[in-house]
Coordinates of C-alpha atoms in Angstrom, one line a residue:
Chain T
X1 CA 45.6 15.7 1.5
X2 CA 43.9 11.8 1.3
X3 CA 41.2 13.0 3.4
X4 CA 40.2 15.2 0.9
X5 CA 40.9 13.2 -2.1
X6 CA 38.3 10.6 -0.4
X7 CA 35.8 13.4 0.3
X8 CA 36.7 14.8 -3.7
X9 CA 35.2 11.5 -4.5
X10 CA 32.2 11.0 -2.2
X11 CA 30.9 14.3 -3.6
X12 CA 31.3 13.5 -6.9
X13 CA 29.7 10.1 -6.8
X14 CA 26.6 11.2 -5.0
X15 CA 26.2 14.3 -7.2
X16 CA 27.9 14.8 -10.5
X17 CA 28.6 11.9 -11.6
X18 CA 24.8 10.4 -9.6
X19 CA 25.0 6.4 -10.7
X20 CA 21.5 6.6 -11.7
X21 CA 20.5 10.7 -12.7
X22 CA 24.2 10.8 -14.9
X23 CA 25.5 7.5 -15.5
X24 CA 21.7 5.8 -16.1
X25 CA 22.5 2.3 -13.9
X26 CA 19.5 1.1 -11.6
X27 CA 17.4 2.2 -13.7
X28 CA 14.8 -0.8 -12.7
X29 CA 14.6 0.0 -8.9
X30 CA 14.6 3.9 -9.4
X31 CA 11.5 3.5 -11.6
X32 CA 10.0 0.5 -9.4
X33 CA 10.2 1.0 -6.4
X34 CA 9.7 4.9 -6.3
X35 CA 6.0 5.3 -6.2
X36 CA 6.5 5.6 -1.9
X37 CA 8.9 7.4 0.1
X38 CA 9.0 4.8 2.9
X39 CA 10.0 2.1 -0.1
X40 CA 12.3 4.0 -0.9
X41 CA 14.1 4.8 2.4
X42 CA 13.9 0.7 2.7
X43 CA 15.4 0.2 -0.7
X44 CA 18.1 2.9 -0.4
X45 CA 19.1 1.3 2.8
X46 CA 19.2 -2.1 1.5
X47 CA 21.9 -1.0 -1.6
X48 CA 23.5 0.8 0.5
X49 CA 24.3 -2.0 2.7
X50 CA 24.7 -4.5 -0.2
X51 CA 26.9 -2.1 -2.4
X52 CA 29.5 -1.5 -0.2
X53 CA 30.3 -5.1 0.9
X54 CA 30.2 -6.9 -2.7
X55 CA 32.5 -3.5 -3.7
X56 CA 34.8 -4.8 -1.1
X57 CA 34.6 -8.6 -1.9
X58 CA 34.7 -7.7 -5.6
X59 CA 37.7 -5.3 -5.0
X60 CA 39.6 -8.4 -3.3
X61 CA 38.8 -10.3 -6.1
X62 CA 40.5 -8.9 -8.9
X63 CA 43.5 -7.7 -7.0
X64 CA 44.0 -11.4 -5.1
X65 CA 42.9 -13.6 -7.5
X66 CA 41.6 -12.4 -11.3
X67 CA 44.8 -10.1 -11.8
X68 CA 47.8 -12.8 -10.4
X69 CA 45.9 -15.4 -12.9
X70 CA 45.9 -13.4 -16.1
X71 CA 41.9 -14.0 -16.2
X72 CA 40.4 -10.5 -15.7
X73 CA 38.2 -11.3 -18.9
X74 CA 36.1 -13.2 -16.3
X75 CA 35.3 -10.3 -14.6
X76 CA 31.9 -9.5 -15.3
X77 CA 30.8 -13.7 -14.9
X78 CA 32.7 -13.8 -11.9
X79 CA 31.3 -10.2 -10.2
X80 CA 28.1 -11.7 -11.1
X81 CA 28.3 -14.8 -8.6
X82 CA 29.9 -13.2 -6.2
X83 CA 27.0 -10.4 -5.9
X84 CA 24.4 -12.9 -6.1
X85 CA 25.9 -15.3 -3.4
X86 CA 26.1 -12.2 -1.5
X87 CA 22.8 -11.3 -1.2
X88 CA 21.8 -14.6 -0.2
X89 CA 24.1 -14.9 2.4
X90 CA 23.5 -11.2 3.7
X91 CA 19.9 -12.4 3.5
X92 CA 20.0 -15.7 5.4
X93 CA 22.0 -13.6 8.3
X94 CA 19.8 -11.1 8.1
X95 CA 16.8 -13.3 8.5
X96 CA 18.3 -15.4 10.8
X97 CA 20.1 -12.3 13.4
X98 CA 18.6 -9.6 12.7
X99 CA 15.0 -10.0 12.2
X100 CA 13.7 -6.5 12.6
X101 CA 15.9 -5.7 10.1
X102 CA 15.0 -8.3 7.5
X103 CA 11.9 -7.3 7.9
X104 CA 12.1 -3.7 7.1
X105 CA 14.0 -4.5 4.1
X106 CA 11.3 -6.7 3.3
X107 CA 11.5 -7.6 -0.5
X108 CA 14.2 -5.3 -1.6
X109 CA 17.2 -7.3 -0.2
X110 CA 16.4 -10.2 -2.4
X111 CA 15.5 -7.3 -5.4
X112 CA 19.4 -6.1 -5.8
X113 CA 20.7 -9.1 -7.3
X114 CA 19.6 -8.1 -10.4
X115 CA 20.4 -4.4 -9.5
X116 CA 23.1 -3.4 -12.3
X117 CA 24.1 -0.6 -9.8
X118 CA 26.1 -2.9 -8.1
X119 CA 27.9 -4.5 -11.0
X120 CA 28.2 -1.3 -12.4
X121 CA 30.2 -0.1 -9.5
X122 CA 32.1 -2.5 -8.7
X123 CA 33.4 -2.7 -12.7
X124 CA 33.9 1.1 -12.5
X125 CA 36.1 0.5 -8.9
X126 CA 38.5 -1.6 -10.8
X127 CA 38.6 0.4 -14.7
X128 CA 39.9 3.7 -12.5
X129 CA 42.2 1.7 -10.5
X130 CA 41.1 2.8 -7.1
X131 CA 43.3 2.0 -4.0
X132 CA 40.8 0.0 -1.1
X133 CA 40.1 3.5 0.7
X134 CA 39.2 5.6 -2.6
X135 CA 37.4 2.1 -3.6
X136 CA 35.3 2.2 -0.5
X137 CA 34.6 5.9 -0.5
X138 CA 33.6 5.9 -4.3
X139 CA 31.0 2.8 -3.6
X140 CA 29.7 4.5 -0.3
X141 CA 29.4 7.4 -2.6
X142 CA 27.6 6.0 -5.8
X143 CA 25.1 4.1 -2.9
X144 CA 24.1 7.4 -1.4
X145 CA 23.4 9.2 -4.4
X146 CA 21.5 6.0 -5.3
X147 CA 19.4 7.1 -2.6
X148 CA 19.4 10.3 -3.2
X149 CA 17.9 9.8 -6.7
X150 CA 15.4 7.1 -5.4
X151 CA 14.3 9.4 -2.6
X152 CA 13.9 12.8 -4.2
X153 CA 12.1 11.3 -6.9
X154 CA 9.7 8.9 -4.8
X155 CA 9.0 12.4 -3.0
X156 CA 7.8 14.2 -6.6
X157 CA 6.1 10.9 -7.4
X158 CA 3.6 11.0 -4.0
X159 CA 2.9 14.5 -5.1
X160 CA 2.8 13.2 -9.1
X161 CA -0.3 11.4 -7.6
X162 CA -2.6 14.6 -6.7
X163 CA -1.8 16.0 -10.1
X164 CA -3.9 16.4 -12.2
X165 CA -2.4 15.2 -15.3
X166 CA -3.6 14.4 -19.1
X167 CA -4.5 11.4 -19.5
X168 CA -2.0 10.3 -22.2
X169 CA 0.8 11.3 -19.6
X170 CA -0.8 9.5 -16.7
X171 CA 1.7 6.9 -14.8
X172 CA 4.9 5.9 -16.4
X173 CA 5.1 8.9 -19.0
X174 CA 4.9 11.0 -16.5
X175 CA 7.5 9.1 -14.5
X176 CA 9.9 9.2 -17.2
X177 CA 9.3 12.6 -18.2
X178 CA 10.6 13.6 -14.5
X179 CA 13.5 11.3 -14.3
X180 CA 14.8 13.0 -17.6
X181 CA 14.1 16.5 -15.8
X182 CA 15.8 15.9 -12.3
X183 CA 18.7 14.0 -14.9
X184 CA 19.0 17.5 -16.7
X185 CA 18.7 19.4 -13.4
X186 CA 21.5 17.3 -12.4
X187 CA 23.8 18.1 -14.9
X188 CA 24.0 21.6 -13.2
X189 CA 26.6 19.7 -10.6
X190 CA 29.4 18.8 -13.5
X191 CA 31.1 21.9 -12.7
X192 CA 31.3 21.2 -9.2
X193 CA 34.6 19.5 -8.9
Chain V
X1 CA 42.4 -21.6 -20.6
X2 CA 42.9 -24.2 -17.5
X3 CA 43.2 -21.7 -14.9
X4 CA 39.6 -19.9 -16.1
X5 CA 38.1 -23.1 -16.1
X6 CA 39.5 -23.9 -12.7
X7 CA 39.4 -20.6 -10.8
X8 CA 35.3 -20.5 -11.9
X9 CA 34.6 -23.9 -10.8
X10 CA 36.6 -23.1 -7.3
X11 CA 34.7 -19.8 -7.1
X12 CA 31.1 -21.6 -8.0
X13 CA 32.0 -24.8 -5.4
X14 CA 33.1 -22.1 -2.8
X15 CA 30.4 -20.1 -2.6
X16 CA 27.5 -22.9 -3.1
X17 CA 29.0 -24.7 -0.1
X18 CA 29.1 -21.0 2.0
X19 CA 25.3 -20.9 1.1
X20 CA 24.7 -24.6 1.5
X21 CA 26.4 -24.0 5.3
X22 CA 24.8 -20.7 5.7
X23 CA 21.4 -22.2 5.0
X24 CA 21.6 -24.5 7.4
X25 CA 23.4 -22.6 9.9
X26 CA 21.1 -19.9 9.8
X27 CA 17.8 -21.8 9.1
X28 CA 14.9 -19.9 10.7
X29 CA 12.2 -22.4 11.4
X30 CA 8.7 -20.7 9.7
X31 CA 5.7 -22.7 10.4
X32 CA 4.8 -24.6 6.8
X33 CA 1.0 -23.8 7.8
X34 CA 1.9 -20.6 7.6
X35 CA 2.4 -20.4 4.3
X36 CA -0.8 -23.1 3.2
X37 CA -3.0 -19.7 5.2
X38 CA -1.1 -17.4 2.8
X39 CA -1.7 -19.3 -0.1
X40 CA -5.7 -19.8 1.1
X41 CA -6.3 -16.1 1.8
X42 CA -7.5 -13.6 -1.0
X43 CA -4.3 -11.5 -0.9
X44 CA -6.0 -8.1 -1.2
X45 CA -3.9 -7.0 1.7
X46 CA -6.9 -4.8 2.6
X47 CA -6.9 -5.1 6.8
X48 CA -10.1 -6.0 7.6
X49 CA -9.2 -8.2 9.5
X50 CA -6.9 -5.7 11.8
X51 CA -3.6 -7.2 10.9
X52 CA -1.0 -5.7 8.4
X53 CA -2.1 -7.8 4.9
X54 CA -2.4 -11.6 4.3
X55 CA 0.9 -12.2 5.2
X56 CA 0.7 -10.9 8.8
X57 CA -2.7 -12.5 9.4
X58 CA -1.4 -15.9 8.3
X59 CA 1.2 -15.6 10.9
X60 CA -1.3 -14.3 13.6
X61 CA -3.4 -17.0 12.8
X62 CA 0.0 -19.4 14.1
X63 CA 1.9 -17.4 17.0
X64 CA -0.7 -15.0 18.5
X65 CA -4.0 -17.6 17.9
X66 CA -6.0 -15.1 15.9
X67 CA -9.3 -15.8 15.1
X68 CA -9.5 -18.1 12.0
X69 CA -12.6 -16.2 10.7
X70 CA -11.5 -12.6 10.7
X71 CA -11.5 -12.6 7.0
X72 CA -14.4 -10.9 6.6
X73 CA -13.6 -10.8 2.5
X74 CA -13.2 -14.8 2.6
X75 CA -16.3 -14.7 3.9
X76 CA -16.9 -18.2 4.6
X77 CA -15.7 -20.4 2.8
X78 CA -12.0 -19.0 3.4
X79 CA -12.3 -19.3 6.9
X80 CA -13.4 -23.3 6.3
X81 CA -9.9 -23.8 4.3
X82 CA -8.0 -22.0 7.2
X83 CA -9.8 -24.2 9.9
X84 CA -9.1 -27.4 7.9
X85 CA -5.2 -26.2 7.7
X86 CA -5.5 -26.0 11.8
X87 CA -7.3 -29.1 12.1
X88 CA -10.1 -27.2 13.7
X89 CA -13.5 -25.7 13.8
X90 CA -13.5 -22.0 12.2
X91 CA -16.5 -21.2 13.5
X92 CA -18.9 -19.1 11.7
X93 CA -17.6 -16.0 10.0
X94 CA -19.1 -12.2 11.0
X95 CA -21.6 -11.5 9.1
X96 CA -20.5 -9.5 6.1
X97 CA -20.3 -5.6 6.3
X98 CA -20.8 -3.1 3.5
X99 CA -20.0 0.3 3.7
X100 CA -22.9 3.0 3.7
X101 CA -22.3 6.4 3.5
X102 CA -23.9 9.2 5.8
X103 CA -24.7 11.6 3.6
X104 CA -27.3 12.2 1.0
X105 CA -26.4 15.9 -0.1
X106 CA -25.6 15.1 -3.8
X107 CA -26.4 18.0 -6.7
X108 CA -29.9 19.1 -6.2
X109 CA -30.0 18.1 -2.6
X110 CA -27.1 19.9 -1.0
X111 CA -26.8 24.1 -1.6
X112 CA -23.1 24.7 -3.0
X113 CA -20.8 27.2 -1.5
X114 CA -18.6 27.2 -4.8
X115 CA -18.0 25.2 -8.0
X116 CA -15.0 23.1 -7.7
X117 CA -12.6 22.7 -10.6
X118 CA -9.5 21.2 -9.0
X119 CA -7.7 18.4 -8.2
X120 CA -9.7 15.5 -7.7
X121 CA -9.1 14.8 -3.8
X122 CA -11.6 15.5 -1.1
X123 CA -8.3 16.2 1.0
X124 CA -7.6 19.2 -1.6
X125 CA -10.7 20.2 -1.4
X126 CA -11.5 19.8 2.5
X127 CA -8.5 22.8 2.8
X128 CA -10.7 25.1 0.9
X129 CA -13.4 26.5 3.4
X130 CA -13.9 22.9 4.5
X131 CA -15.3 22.0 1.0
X132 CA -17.7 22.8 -1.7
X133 CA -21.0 22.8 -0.1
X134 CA -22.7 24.9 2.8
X135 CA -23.0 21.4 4.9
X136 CA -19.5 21.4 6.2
X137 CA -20.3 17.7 7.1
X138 CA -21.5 16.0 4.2
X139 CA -20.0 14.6 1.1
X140 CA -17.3 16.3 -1.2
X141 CA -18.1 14.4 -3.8
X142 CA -14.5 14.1 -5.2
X143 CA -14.1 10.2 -5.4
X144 CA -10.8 9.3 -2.8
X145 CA -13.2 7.2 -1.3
X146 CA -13.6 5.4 -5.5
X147 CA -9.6 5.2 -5.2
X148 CA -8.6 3.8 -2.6
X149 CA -11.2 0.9 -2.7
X150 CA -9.2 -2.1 -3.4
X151 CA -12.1 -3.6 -4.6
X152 CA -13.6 -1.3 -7.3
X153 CA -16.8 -1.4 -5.3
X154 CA -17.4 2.4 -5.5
X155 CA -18.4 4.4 -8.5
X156 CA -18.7 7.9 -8.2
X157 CA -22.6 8.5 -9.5
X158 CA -24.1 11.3 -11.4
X159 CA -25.1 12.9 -8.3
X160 CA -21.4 13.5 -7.3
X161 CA -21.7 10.6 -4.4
X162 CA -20.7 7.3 -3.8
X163 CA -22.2 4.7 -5.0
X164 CA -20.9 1.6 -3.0
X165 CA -21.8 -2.2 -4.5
X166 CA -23.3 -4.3 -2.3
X167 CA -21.8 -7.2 -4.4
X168 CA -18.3 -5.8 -4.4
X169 CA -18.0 -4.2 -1.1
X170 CA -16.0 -6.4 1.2
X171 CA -16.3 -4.3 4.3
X172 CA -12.2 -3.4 4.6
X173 CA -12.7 0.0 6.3
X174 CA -10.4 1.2 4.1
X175 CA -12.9 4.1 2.3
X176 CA -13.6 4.2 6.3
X177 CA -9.9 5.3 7.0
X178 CA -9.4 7.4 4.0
X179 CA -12.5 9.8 3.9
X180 CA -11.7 13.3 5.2
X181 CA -15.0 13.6 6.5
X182 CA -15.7 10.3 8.4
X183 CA -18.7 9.8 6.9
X184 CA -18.3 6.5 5.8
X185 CA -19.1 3.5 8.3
X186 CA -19.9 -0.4 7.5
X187 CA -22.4 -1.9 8.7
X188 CA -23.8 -5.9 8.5
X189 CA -25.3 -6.2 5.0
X190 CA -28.6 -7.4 6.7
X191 CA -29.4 -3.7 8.1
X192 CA -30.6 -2.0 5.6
X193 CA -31.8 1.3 7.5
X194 CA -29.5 3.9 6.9
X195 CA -29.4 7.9 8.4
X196 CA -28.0 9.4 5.2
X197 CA -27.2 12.6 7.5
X198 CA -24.3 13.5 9.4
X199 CA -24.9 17.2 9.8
X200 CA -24.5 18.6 13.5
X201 CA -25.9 21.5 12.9
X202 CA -28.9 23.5 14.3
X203 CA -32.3 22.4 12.3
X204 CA -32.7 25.3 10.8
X205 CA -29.5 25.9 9.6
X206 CA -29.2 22.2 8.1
X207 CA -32.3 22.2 6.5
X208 CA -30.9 25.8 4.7
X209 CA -27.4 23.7 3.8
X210 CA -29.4 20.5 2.4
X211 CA -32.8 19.7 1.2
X212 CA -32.1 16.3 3.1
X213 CA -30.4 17.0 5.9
X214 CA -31.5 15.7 9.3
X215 CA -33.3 18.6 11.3
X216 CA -33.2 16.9 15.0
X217 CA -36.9 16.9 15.1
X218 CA -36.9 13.6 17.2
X219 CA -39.6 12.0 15.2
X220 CA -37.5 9.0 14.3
X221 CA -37.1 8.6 18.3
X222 CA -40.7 8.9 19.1
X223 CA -41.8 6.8 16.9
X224 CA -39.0 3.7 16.9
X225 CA -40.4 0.5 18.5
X226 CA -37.2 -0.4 19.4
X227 CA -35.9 2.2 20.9
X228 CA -32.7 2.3 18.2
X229 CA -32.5 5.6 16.6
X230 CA -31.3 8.7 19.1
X231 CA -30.7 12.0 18.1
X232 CA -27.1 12.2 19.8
X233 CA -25.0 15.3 20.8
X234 CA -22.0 16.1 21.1
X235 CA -19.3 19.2 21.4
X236 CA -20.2 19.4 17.5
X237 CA -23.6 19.3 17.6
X238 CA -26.5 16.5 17.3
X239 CA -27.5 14.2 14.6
X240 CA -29.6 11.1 14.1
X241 CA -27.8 8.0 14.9
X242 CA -29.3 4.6 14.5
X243 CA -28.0 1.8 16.8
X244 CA -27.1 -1.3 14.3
X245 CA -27.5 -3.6 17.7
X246 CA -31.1 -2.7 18.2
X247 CA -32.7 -1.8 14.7
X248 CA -34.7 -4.8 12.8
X249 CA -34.8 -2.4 9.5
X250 CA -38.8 -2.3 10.3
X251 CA -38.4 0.8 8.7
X252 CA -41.3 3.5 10.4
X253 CA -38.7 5.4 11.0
X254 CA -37.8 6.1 7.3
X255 CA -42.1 6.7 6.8
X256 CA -42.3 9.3 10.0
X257 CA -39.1 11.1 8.9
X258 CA -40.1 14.8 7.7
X259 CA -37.0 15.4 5.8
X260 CA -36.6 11.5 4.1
X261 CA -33.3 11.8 5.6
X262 CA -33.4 8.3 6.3
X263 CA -33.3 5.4 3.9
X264 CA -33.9 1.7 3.4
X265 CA -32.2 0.0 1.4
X266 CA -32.8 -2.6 -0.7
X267 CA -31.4 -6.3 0.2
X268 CA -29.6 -8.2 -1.4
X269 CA -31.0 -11.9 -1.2
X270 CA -27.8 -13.3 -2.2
X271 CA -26.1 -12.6 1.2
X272 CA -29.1 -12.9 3.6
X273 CA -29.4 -16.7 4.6
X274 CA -33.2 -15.7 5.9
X275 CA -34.0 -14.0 3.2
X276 CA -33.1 -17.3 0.5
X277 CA -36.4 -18.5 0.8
X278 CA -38.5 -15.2 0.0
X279 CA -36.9 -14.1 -2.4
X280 CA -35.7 -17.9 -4.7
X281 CA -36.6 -18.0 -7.9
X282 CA -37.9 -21.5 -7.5
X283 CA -40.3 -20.7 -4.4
X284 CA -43.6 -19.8 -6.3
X285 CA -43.6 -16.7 -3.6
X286 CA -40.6 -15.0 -4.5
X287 CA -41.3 -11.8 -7.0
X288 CA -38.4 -12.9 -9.0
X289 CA -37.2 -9.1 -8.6
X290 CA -33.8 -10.2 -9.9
X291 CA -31.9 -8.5 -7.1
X292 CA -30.8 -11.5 -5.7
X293 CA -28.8 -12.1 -9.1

């Protein structure tokens, strides 16, 4: 029964409710770093990684210390610090243990701080009032369809390339134009669940 | 009111000091030279020198000793600044190379097999009965070589080739790499003969595709001083092929050749050291042709 209640949300997270195709967060990454595939792969990776772990840290937060003080108000400031000292830190680790790693994620690592992916789902873990496993499974979730989005459109964006296209459309029209057709091509998973 | 105040300051002091440790803690040592190189080097990125971008030259340059005048689009006066950041002596820079392109088939020259109305990608079109012409080793005409220069050193002329700017052209390779049909090489600016063939195929059969195609005649081979232009074979076929090493550009080669398949170029002054003195406007012998400019 709770295993599929985790799996219930996983699906829904990657595909009908897609943090980036339904609910329009990360909007900045999925259009910038989407021109290559092997970007992508890197940045998916990268929020993945980061997602999760300030989800968890954000989770503990609220419960341990915002909620027993009566100051959830500060929620959004305090999210906010912790993500960004999180990335550092992830990054000086990285750099320092790990430095294949580092490497592959090159610039992206340092790139999420502003991603409001992250904010946005660790806000969204705490206004449905998930318990730490549902928590976890719904940020795995939201990262994977993260890259899910960032991968299938960095794919149509290599082929984008060889098109030949008006010139009025050419680059970012273009872009946009698609991200509004995979959105729309994604609403065909809201029955799903 | 307090406890906001408070539980924010906590939060801020806690995780500045975590960083503050972490930093230290997990401090990688990077050579500051490394980034002075960085900050000296054109940041094209484009790999002439052999080494992913800038960045991983700069840090060749420190931990595998590469050479400090690889920069081949710094040309020289980069690889000074990079010597001075070692506290050493750079050592001359290669001379510069410009890409030259082996083919000379544009519209009029080369016989089309079909008119091509499609994508504009000499990939896309190399999958269509290996291109557009009857010479299934010359040009397609179709500009990937124009894109992918980082430079903007090739224009696609009204002849539907290349035309690569001596000026511009920094000799990355990377036209080199991208071009379907290899027929794009660089060569040092000061050569300026050029075989603009690369057709393998049987005389007769070349001279049908192209009304400049190289017809293995051997006359360039007779007749070269220097013994620097071979017609060479291989499992393809055999083509003229001038040996850079050997060849002084004395150009009898390009007067014997039946076919004008072989061209010399024009120099330009600017780049060729020897040449400063024939060609400055100041020296009452120069003809002032303005291509030094």
């Amino acid at each position: 029964m709770y295993m599929r209640e985790v799996l219930v949300i996983i699906i829904g997270a990657v595909l009908v409710h897609n943090i980036v195709l339904s609910q329009f967060l990360g909007i900045c990454p999925f259009l910038g770093v989407s021109k290559k595939l092997s970007s992508a792969i890197g940045m998916g990776a990268a929020v993945t990684f980061v997602l999760v772990l300030a989800s968890l840290i954000t989770w503990l937060l609220q419960i341990f210390i915002l909620e027993p003080l009566n100051i959830t108000y500060l929620q959004t400031i305090a999210f906010i610090l912790v993500i960004a000292s999180l990335v550092q830190f992830v990054e000086m680790v990285m750099k320092k243990n790990t430095p294949d790693l580092y490497k592959a994620l090159g610039v992206y690592l340092p790139l999420i701080t502003t991603n409001c992916a992250v904010l946005g789902v660790a806000i969204l873990n705490i206004q449905k009032s998930y318990g730490l496993a549902a928590m976890l499974a719904n940020s795995f979730g939201n990262a994977i369809g993260f890259t899910l989005a960032l991968i299938l459109f960095a794919g149509i964006r290599e082929r984008l390339e060889e098109a030949d296209i008006p010139q009025s459309l050419q680059g970012v029209p273009i872009a946009l134009i698609t991200a509004a057709l995979m959105s729309v091509a994604f609403l065909g998973f809201t029955g799903l669940l | 009111m307090i406890y906001a105040v408070v539980s924010l300051a906590v939060l801020g002091a806690i995780f500045g000091l975590v960083l503050g440790f972490a930093g230290k803690k997990f401090a990688v040592e990077v050579d500051p030279r490394i980034e002075s190189i960085l900050n000296t080097l054109p940041g094209a990125n484009c790999g002439a020198c052999g080494f992913p971008g800038c960045a991983g030259y700069a840090e060749a340059i420190i931990n595998a000793g590469a050479p400090m005048n690889a920069c081949s689009p710094g040309k020289d006066a980069i690889s000074k600044k990079i010597a001075e950041i070692m506290g050493a002596e750079a050592g001359k820079a290669n001379e510069r190379k410009i890409a030259q392109l082996l083919c000379n088939g544009g519209i009029g020259n080369a016989v089309e097999l079909y008119h091509y109305e499609g994508i504009k990608d000499c990939h896309s079109v190399a999958t269509m009965y290996n291109g557009p012409k009857i010479c299934n080793y010359g040009c397609f005409g179709q500009g990937t070589c124009a894109a992918v220069c980082p430079f903007g050193a090739i224009t696609m002329g009204a002849e539907g080739l290349p035309l690569i700017d001596p000026e511009l052209c920094t000799g990355c390779n990377a036209c080199v790499r991208e071009c379907p049909q290899k027929i794009l090489q660089t060569v040092e600016i000061s050569k300026l003969v050029h075989v603009r063939c690369h057709n393998k195929d049987k005389g007769k059969d070349a001279k049908a595709a192209c009304k400049v195609a190289c017809i293995k005649c051997k006359i360039c081979e007779k007749n070269c001083p220097e013994d620097a232009i071979h017609v060479v074979a291989d499992s393809r076929g055999s083509v003229a092929v001038i040996d850079y090493a050997k060849c002084t550009s004395c150009g009898i080669c390009v007067e014997k050749c039946p076919t004008k398949t072989i061209e010399k170029v024009l120099p330009t002054c600017a780049d060729l050291p020897e040449r400063q003195d024939k060609f400055n406007p100041e020296n009452p012998t120069c003809v002032t042709c303005g291509i030094c400019k």
